Tab-separated table of C-alpha atoms and ligand atoms in Angstrom:
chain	number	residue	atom	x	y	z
A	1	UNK	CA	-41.313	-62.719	128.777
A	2	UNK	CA	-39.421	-65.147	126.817
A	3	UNK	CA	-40.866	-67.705	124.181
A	4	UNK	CA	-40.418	-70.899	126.426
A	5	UNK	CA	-38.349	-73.406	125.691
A	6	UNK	CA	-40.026	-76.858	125.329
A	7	UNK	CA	-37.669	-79.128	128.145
A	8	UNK	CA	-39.281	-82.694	127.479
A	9	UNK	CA	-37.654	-84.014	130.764
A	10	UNK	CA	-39.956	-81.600	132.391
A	11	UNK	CA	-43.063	-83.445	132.280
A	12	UNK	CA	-43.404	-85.689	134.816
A	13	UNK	CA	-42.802	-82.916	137.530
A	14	UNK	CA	-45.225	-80.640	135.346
A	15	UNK	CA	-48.289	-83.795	135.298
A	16	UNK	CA	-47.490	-83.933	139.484
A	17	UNK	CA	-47.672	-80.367	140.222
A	18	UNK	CA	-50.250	-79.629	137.740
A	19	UNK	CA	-52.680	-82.048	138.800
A	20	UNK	CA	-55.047	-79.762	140.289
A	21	UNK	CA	-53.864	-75.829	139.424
A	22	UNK	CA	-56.158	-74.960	141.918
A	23	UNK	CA	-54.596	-76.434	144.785
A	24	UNK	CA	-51.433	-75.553	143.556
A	25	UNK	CA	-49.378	-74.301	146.847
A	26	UNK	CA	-48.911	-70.221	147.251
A	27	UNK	CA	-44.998	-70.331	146.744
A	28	UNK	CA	-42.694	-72.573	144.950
A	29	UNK	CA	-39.078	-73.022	145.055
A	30	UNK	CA	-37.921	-74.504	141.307
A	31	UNK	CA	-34.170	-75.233	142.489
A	32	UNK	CA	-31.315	-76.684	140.729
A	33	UNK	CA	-28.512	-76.458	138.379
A	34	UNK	CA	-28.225	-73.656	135.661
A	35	UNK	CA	-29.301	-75.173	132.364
A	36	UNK	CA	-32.364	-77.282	133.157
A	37	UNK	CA	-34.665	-74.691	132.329
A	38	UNK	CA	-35.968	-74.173	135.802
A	39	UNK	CA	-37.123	-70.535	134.011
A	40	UNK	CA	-39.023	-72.166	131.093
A	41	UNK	CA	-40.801	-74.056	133.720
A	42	UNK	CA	-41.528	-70.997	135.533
A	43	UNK	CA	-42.668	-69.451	133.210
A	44	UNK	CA	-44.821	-72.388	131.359
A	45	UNK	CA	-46.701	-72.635	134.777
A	46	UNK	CA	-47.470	-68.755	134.938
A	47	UNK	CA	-49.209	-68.857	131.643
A	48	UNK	CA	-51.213	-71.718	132.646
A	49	UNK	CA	-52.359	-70.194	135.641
A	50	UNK	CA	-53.504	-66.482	133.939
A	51	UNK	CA	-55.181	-68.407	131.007
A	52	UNK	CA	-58.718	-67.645	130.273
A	53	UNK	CA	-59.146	-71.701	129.329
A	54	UNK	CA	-55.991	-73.672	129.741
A	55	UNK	CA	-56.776	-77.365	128.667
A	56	UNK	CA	-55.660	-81.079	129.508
A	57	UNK	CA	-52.455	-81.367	131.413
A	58	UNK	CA	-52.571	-77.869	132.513
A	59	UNK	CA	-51.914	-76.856	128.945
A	60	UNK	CA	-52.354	-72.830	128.579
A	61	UNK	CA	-54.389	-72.548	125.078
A	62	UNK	CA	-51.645	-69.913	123.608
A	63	UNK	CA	-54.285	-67.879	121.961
A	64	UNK	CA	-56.711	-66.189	124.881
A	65	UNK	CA	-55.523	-62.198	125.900
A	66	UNK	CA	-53.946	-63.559	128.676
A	67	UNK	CA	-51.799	-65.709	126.777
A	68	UNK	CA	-51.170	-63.280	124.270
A	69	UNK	CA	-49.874	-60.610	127.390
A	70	UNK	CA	-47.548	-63.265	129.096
A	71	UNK	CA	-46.046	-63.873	125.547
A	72	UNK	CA	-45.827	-60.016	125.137
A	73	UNK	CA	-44.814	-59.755	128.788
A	74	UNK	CA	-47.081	-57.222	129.195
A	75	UNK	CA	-49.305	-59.099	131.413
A	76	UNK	CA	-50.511	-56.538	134.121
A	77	UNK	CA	-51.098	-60.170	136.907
A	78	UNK	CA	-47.813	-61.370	136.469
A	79	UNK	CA	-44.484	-59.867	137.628
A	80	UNK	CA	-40.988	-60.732	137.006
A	81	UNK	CA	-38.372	-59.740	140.052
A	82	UNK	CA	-34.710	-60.388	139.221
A	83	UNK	CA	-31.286	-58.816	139.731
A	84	UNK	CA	-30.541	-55.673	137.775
A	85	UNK	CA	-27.532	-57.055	136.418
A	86	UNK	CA	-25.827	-60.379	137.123
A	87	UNK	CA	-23.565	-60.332	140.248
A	88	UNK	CA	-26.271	-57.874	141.684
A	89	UNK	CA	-28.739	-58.410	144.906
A	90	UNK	CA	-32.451	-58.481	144.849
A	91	UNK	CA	-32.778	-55.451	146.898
A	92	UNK	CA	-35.594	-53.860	149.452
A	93	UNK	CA	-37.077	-51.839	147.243
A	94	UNK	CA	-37.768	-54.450	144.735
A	95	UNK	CA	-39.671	-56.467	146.800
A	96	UNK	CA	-41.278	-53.460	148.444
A	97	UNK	CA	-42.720	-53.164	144.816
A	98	UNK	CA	-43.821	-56.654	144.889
A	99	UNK	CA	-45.890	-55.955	148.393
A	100	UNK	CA	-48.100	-53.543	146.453
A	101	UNK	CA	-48.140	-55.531	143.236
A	102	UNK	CA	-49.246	-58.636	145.255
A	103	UNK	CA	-52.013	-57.053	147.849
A	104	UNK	CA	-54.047	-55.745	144.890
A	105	UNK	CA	-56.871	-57.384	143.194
A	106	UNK	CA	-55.838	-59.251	140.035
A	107	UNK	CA	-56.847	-56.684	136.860
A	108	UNK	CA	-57.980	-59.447	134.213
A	109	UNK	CA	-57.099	-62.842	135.427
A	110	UNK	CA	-58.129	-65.491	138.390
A	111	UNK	CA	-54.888	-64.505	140.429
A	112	UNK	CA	-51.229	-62.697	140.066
A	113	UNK	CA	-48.464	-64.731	139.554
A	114	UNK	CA	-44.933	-63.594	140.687
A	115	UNK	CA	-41.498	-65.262	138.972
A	116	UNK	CA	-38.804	-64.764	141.289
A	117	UNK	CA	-35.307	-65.567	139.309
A	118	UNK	CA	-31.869	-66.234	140.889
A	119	UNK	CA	-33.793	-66.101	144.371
A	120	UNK	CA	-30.540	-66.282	146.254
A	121	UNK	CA	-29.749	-63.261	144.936
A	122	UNK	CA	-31.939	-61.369	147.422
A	123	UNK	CA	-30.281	-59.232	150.666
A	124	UNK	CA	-31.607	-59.951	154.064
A	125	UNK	CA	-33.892	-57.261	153.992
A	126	UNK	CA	-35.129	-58.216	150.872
A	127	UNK	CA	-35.753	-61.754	152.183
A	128	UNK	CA	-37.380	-60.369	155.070
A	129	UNK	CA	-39.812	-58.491	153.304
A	130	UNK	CA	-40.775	-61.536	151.040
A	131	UNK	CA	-41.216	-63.821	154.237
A	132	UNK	CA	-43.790	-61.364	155.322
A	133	UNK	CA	-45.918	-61.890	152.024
A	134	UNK	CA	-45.151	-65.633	151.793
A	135	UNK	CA	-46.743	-66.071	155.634
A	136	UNK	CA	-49.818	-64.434	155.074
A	137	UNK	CA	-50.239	-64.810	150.818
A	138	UNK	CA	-52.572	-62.633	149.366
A	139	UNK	CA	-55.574	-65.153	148.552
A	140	UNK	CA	-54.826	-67.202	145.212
A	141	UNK	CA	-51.885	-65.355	144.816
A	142	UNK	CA	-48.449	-67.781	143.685
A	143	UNK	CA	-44.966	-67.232	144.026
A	144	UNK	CA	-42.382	-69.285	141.771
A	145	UNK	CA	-39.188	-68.285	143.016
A	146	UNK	CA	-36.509	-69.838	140.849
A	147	UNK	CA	-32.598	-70.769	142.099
A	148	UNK	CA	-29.762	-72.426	140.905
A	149	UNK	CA	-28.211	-72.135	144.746
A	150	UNK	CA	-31.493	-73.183	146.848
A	151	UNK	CA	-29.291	-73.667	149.898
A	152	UNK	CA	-28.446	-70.120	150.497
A	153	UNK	CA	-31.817	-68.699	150.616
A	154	UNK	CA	-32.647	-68.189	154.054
A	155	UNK	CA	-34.326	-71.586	155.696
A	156	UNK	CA	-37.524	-69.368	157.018
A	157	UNK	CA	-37.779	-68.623	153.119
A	158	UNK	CA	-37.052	-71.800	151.770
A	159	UNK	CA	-39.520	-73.237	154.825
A	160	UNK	CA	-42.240	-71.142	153.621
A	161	UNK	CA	-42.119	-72.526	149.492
A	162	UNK	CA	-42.516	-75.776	148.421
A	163	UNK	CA	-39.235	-77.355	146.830
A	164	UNK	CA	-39.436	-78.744	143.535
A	165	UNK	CA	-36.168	-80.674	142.699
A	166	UNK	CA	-34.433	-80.213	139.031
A	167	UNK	CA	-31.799	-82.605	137.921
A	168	UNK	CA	-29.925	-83.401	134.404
A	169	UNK	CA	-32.355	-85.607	132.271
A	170	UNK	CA	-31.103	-88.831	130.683
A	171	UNK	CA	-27.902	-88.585	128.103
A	172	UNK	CA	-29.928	-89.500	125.453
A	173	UNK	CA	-33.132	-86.770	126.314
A	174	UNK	CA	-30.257	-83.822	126.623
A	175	UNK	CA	-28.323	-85.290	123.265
A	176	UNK	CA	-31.779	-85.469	121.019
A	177	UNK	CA	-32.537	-81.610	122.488
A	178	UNK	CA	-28.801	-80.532	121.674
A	179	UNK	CA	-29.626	-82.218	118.281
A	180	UNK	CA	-32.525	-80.404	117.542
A	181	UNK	CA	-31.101	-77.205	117.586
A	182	UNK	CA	-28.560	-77.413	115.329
A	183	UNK	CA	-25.503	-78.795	117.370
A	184	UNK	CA	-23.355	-80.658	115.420
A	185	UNK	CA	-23.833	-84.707	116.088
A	186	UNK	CA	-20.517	-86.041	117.982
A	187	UNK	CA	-20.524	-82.519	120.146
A	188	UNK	CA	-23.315	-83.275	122.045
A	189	UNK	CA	-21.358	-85.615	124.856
A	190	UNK	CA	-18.557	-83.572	125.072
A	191	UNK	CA	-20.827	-80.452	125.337
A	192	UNK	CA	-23.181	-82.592	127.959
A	193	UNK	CA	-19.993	-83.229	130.013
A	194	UNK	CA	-18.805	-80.140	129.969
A	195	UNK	CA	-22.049	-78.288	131.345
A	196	UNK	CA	-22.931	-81.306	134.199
A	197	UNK	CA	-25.055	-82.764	132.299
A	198	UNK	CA	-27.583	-79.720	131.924
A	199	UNK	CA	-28.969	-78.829	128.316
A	200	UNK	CA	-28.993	-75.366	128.182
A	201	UNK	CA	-26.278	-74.820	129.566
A	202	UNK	CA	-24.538	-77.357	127.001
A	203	UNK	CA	-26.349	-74.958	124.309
A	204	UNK	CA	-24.842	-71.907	125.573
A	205	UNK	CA	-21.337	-73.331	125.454
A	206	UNK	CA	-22.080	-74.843	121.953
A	207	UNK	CA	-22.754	-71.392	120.834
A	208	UNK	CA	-20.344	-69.434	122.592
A	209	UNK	CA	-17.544	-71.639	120.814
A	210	UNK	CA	-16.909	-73.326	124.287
A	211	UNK	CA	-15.050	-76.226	122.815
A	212	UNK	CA	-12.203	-73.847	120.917
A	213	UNK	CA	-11.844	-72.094	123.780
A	214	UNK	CA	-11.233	-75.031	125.651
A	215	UNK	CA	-8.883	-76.394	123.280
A	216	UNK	CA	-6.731	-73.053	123.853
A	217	UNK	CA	-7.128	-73.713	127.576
A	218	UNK	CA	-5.790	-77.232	127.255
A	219	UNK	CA	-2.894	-75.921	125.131
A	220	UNK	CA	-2.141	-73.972	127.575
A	221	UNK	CA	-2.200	-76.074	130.529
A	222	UNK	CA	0.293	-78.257	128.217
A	223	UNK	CA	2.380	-75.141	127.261
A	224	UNK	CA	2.806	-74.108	130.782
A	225	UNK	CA	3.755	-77.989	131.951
A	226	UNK	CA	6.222	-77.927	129.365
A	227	UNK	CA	7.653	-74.467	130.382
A	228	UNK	CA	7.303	-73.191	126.760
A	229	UNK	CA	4.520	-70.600	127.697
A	230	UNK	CA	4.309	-67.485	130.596
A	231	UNK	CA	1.827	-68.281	133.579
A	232	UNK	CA	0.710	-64.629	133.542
A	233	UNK	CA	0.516	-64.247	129.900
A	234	UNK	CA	-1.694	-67.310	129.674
A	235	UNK	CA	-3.441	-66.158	132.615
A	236	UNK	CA	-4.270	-62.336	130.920
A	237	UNK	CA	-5.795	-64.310	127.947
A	238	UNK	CA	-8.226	-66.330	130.597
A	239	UNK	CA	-9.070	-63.284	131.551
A	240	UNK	CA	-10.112	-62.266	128.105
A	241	UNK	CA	-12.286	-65.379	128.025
A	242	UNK	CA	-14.106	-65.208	131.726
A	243	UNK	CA	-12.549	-66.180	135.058
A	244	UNK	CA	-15.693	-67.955	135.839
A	245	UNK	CA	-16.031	-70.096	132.767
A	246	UNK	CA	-12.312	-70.895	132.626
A	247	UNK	CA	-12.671	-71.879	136.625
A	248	UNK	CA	-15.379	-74.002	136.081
A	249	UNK	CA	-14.078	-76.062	133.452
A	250	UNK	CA	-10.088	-76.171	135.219
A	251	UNK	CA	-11.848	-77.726	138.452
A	252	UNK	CA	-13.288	-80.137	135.746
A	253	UNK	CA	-10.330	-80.781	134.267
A	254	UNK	CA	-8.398	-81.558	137.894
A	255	UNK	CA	-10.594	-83.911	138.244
A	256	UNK	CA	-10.012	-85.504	135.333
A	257	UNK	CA	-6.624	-85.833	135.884
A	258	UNK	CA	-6.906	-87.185	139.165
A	259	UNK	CA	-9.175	-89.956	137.856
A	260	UNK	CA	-6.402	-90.565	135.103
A	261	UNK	CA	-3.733	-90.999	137.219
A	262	UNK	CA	-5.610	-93.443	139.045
A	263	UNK	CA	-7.134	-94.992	136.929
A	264	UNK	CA	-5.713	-94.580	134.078
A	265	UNK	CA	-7.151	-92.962	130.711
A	266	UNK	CA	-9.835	-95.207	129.978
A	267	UNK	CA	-11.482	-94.038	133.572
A	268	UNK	CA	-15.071	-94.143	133.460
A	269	UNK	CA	-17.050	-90.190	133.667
A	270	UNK	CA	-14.750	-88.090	132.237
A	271	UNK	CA	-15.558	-84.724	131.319
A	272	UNK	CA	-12.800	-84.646	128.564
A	273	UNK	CA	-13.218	-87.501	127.447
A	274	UNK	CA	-12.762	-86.770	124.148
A	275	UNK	CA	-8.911	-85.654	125.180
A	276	UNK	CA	-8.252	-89.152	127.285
A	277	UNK	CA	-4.973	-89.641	125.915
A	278	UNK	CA	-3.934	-86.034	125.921
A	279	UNK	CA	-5.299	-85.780	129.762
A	280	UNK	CA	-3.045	-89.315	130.070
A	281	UNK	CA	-0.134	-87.366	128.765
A	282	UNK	CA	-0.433	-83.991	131.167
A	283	UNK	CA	-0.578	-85.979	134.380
A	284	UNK	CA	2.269	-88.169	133.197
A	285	UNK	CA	4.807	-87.923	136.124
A	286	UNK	CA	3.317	-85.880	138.684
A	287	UNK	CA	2.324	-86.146	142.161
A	288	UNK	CA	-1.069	-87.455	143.613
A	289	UNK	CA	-0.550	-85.221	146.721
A	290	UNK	CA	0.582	-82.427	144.729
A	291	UNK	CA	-2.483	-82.253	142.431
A	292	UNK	CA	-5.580	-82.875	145.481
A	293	UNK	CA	-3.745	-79.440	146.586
A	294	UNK	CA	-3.871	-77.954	143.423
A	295	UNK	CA	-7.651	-78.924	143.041
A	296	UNK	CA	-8.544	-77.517	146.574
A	297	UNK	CA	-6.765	-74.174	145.369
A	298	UNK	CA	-8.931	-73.779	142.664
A	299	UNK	CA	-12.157	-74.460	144.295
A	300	UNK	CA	-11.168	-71.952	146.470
A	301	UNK	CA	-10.056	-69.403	143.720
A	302	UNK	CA	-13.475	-70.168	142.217
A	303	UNK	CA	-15.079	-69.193	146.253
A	304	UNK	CA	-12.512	-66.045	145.903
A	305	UNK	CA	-13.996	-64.811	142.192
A	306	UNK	CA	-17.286	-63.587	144.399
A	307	UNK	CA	-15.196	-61.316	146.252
A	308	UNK	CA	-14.209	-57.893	145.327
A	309	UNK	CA	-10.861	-59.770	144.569
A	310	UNK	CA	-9.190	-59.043	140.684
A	311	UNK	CA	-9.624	-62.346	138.433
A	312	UNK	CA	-6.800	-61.688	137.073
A	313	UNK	CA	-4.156	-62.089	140.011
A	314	UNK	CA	-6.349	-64.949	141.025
A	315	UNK	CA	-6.084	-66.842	137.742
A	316	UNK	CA	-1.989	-66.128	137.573
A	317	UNK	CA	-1.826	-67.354	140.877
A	318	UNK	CA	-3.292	-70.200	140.072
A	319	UNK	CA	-1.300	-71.149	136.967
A	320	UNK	CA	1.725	-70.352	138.860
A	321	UNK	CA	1.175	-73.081	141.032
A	322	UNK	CA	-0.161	-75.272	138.443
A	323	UNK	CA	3.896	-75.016	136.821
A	324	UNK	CA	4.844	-75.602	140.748
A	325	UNK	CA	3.199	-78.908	140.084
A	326	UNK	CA	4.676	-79.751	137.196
A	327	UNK	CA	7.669	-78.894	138.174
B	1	ZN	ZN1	-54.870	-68.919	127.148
């Protein structure tokens, strides 16, 4: 399992819900944005429950064999269900697995632990078979089941776990994390912004080269309003880059705009901020109306991307209509 990630903003849900490990409720629900580290925590906790003599605070000691197993994620108590591959459901079978995993006696530690991550992911018949385990837990037995989309597990799931809430730290707790692993001072807003305020995710983008891609999205949504670039040519490169990602950050950027032309470039939460007077200069001239439509058709294309549906047409649809706006 993977080293965890120390998330300082973490702590004061860690001191409630650690408080007594022993009355710790059976199932968990860590919901929230991506990027909080809803996994680290998951995954903190599980250690601290398999360890031979965890300390103050809940604190697993890091050097018992139990420790050593969870680090090597060989641990034969804990069990990690997840999607095979991104986009892909929790199925049946895998939880089928988890009945027998879960109605066995623990091999070396107190009790098994089971890590659930991207929940949501699960069928209905997956989701069935996990409500039958969660109603009648095998003794000691805990269930972390981690989301970023809480809402759409089923309710008699989500009944069944208790929720434990993850929002965006402070600015200055995600810029001093940002800082400390290497990302260059004066990126750290920007990157903050960009990922909704979540640190990890900011990480990713930092070292995915987010922000040049984004400039070459920006030049293009300039190009096209100046009718010196191709909607579908533009629109085969954002395919090159990820529908998703370039989504995300266009229903950003809509907003943006709409915020500019309101209020003008010095409006307050901007995601780009750091390209006010650029963003001032792109919604120059156009129509209020015009853009709420064009921000409803991309929050719709971004609803669309989970279908079967080709990214591709999607994103030259949509900057065909964002030159219809411009126009
Ligand atoms: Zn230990």
């Amino acid at each position: 399992m993977n080293e965890i990630e120390h998330c300082p903003w973490h702590e004061m849900q860690w001191a409630i819900l650690t408080r007594d490990l022993a009355r710790l409720p059976h199932a968990l629900l860590l919901g929230g944005q991506p990027g909080l580290g809803k996994f680290a925590f998951a995954t903190r906790l599980a250690r601290s429950l398999l360890c031979d003599s965890s300390g103050p605070e809940a604190r697993a000691c890091g050097s018992c064999k139990s420790c050593l197993l969870v680090r090597a994620g060989t641990h034969p108590d804990l069990r990690l269900v997840e999607p095979a591959e991104e986009g892909k459901p929790i199925t049946v079978d895998q939880v089928r697995a988890l009945v027998d995993f879960a109605t066995t006696r623990p091999h070396t530690a107190q009790r098994k632990v089971v890590i659930m991550r991207s929940a949501q992911a699960m069928n209905l018949n997956a989701a069935n078979s996990l409500l039958k385990l969660l109603e009648e837990p095998p003794l000691g037995d805990v269930f972390v089941l981690v989301s970023d989309r809480p809402t759409r597990l089923p309710a008699t799931v989500r009944s069944r776990c208790q929720l434990v809430d993850f929002n965006p730290p402070p600015r200055d707790a995600g810029t001093a994390w940002l800082a400390e692993r290497g990302v260059a001072v004066g990126k750290t807003d920007t990157l903050l912004a960009l990922a909704g305020g979540a640190p990890l995710q900011a990480l990713v983008l930092w070292e995915a080269g987010f922000l040049d891609q984004r400039a070459e999205l920006f030049d293009d949504m300039e190009a096209i309003r100046r009718h010196t670039a191709d909607p579908v040519s533009r629109a085969a490169r954002w395919q090159g880059l990820g529908p998703e990602l370039c989504l995300e950050w266009l229903q950003r950027l809509v907003s943006d705009l709409i915020k500019v032309a309101m209020l003008g470039d010095g409006a307050p939460g901007l995601v780009n901020a750091d390209l006010a007077s650029r963003l001032q200069a792109l919604v120059e001239g156009l129509n209020l109306k015009q853009l709420y439509g064009f921000a409803d058709a991309v929050s719709q294309a971004r609803e669309l991307l989970k279908s079967p549906l080709d990214g591709l047409l999607l994103l030259e649809d949509i900057l065909i209509r964002w030159r219809r706006v411009t126009q």
